[in-house]
Tab-separated table of C-alpha atoms in Angstrom:
chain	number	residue	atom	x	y	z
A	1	UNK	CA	178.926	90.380	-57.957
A	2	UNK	CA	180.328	92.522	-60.881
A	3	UNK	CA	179.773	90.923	-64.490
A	4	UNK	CA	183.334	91.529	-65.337
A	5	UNK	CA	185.532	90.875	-63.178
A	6	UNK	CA	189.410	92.170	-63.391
A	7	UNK	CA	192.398	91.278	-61.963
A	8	UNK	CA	194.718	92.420	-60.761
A	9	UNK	CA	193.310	95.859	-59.209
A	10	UNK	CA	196.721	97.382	-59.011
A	11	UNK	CA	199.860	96.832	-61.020
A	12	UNK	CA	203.268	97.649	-60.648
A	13	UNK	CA	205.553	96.702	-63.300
A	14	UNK	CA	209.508	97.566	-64.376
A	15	UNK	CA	210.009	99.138	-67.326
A	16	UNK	CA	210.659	96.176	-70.007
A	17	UNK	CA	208.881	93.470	-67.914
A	18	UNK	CA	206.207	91.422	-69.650
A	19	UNK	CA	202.480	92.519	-68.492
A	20	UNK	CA	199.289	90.766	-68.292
A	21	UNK	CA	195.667	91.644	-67.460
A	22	UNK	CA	193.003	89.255	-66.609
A	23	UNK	CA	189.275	89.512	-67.381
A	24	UNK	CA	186.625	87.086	-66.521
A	25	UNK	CA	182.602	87.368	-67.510
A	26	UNK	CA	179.649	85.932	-66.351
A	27	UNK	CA	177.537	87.058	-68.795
A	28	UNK	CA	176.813	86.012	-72.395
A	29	UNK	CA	178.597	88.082	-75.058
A	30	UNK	CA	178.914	88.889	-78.569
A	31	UNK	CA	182.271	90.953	-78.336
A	32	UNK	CA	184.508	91.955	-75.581
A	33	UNK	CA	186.623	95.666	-75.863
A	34	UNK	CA	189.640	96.657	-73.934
A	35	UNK	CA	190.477	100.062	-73.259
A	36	UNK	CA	192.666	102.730	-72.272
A	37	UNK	CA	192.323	105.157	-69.954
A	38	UNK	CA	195.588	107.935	-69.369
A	39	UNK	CA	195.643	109.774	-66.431
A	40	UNK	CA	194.057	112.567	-68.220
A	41	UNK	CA	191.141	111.018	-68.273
A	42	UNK	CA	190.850	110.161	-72.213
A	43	UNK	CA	190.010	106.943	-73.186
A	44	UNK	CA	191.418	104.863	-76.359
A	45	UNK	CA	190.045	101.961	-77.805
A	46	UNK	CA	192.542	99.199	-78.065
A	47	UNK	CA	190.671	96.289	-79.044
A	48	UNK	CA	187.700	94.530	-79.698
A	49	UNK	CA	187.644	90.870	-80.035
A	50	UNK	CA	184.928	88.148	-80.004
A	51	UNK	CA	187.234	85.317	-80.958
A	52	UNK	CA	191.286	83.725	-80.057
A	53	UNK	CA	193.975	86.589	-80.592
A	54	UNK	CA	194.468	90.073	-82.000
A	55	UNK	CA	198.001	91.968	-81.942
A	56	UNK	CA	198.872	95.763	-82.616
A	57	UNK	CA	202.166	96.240	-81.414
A	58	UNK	CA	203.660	95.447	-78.377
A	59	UNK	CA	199.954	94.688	-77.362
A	60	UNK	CA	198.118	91.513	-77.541
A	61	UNK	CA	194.572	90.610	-76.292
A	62	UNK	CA	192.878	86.603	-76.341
A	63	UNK	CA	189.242	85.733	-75.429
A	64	UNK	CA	188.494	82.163	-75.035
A	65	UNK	CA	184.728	81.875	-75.395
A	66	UNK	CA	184.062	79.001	-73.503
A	67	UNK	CA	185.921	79.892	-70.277
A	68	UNK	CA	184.496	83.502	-70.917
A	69	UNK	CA	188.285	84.582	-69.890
A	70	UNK	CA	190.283	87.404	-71.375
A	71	UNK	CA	193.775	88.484	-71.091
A	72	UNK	CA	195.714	92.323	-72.286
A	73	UNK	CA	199.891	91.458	-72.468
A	74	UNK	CA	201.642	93.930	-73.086
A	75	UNK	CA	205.463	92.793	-74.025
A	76	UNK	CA	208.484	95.339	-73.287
A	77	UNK	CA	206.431	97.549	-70.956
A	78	UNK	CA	207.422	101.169	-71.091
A	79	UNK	CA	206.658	103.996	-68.676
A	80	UNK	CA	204.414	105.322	-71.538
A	81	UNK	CA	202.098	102.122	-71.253
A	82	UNK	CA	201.161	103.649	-67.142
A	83	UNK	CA	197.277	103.848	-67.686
A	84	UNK	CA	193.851	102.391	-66.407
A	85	UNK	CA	193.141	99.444	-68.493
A	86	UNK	CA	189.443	98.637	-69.023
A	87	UNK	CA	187.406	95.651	-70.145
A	88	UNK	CA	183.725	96.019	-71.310
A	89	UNK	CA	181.392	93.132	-72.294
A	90	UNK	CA	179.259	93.877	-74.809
A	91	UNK	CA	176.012	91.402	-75.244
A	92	UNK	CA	173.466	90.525	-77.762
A	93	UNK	CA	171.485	92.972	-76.807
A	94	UNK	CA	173.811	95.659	-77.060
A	95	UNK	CA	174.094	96.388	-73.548
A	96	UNK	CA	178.056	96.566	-71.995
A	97	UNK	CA	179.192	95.640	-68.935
A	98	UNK	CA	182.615	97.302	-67.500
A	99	UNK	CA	184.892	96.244	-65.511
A	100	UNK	CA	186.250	98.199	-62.790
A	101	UNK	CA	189.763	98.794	-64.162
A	102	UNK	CA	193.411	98.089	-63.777
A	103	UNK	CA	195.367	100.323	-62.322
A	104	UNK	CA	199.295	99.728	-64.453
A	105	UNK	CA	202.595	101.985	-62.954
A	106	UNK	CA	205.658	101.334	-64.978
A	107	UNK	CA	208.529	102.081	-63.285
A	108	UNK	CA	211.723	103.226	-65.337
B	1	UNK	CA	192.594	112.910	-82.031
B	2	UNK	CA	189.758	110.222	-82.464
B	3	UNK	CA	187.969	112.594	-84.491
B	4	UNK	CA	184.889	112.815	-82.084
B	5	UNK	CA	184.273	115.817	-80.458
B	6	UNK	CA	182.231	116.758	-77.530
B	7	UNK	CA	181.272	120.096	-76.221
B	8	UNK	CA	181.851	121.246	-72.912
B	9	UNK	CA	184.970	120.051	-71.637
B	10	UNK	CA	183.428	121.581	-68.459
B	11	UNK	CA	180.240	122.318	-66.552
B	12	UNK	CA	179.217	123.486	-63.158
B	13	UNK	CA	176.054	123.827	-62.066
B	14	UNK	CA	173.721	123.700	-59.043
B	15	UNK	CA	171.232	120.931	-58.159
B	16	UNK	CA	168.355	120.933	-59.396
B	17	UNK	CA	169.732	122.576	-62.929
B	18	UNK	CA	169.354	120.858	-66.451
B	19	UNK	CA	172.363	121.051	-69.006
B	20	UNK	CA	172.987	119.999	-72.003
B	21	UNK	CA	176.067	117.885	-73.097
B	22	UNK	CA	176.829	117.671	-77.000
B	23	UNK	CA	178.718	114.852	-79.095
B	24	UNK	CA	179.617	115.449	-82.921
B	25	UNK	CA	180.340	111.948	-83.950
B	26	UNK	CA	183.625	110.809	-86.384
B	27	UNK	CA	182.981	111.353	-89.883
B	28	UNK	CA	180.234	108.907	-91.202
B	29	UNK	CA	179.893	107.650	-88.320
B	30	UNK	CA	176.665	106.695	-87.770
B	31	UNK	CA	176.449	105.138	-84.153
B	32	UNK	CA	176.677	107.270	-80.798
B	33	UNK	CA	176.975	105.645	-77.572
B	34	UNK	CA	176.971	107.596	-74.098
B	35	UNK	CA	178.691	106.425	-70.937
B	36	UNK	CA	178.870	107.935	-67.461
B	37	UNK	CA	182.052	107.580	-65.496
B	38	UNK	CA	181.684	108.496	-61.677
B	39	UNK	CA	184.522	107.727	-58.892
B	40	UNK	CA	182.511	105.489	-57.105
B	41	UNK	CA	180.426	103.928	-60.065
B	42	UNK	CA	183.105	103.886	-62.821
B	43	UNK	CA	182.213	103.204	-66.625
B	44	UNK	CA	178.433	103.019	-67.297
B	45	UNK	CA	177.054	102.560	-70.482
B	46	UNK	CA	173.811	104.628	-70.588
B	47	UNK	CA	172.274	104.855	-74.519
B	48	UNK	CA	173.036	103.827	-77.673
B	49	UNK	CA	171.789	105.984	-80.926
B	50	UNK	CA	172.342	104.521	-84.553
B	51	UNK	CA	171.158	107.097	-87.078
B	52	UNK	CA	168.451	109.098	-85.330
B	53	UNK	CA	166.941	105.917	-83.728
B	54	UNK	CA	167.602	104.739	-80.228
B	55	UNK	CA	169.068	101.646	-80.133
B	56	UNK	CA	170.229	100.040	-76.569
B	57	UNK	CA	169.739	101.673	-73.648
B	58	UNK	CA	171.477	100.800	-70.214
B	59	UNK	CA	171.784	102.660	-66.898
B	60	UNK	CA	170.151	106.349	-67.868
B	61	UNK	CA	168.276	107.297	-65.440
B	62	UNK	CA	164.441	108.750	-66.401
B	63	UNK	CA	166.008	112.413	-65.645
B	64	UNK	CA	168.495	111.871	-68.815
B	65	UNK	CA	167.508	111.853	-72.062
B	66	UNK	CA	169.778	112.085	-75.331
B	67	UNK	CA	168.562	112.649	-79.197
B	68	UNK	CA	170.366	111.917	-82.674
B	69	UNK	CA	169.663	114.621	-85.328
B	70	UNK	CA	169.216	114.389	-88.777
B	71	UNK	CA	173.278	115.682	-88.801
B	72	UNK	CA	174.076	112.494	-86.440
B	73	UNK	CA	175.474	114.972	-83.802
B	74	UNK	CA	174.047	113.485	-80.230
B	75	UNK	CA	172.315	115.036	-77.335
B	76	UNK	CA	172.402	114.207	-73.558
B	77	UNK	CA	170.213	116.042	-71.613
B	78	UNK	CA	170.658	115.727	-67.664
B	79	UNK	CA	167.841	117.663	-65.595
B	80	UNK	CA	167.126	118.127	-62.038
B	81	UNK	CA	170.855	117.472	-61.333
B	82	UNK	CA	171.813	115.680	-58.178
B	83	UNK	CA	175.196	115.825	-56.593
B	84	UNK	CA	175.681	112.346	-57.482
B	85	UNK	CA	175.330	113.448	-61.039
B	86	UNK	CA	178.953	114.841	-61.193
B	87	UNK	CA	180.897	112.528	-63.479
B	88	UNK	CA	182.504	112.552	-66.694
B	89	UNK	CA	180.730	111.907	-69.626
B	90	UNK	CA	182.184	110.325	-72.892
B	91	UNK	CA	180.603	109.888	-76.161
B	92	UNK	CA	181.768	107.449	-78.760
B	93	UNK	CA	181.385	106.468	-81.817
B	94	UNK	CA	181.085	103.611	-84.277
B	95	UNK	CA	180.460	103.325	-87.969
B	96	UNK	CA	177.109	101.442	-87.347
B	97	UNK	CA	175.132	100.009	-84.944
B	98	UNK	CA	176.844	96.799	-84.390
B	99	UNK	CA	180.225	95.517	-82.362
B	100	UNK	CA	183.028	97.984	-83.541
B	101	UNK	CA	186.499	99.298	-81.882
B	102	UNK	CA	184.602	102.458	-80.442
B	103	UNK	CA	186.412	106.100	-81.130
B	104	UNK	CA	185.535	107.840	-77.624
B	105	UNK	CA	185.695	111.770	-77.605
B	106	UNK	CA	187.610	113.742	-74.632
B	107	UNK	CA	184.672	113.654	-72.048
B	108	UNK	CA	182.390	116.330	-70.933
B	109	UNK	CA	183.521	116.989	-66.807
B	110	UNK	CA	180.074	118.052	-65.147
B	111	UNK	CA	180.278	119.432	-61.543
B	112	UNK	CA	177.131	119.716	-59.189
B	113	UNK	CA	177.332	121.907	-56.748
């Protein structure tokens, strides 16, 4: 069993629809990033969180601690938003954990 | 542009090789991390350098081996490749050694043939 788990696998969305991302833990952690990866391969930090809510945009991310649960929504999707999205765990010790990435098509 | 650069872009090379990948970190940025990203593994964290000293280390297997200089530009050294080697390779970079939003540069593609 992965440390970080994602959900779902595979997203379709319509353009404009209201997007969300789940990401559970089972580890311990100090922080918790979510990234961005285009089909080019490049990847792009987007956040990194260790507490409630952070917003840049028409992106928001949460972490609640205690259910070691995190969510990505992304509000008035857009074509442009299509990507791999990316959670990573990062512990005390410094060492991350990834999880295996969601797959988002927006459709126009 | 996240201001990180990494040299290749590409590599092929035969088993049994050793390259060389190279990571010039953002300006005053003093932390490198290194990650491996294979189809079937995906993202792997593998070392973590904050100015010239190692400090985490995660997946790298005793063939790797990466170095911070004195200029903070990073080092991962791969030898006696293995097809399952192939992967892209990202660097990244923080201002120090602790939890930051990481700047990742465009990946070094390494093919073993």
């Amino acid at each position: 069993k992965n440390e970080v788990e994602q959900s779902p696998q595979n997203l379709t969305a319509q353009e404009g629809e209201f997007i969300t991302i789940n990401c559970s833990y089972s580890v311990g952690i100090s922080a918790l990033h979510w990234l961005q990866q285009h089909p080019g391969g490049g990847i792009v930090s987007l956040f990194m969180l260790s507490s409630g809510k952070k917003k840049h945009g028409r992106l928001i991310a949460t972490i609640n601690i205690q259910e070691k649960h995190s969510s990505l929504h992304i509000t008035a999707s857009h074509p442009r938003d299509s990507a791999v999205y990316i959670c990573a765990g990062l512990d005390t010790g410094n060492q991350f954990y990834f999880g295996t990435g969601t797959s988002l098509t927006v459709i126009p | 542009d996240s201001g990180v650069t990494q040299t290749p872009k590409h590599l092929i090379t035969a088993t049994g090789q050793r390259v060389t990948l190279r990571c010039s970190p953002r300006s005053g940025d003093l932390s490198v991390y290194w990650y491996q990203q294979s189809l079937d593994q995906g993202l792997q964290f593998l070392i973590q350098y904050y100015n010239g000293e190692e400090r985490a280390k995660g997946n790298i297997l005793e063939r790797f081996s990466a170095q911070q200089f004195p200029d903070l530009h990073s080092e991962l050294n791969l030898s006696s490749l293995e097809l399952g080697d192939s992967a892209l390779y990202f660097c990244a970079s923080t201002p120090d050694g602790g939890a930051y939003e990481q700047y990742f540069g465009p990946g070094t593609r390494l093919t073993v043939t």
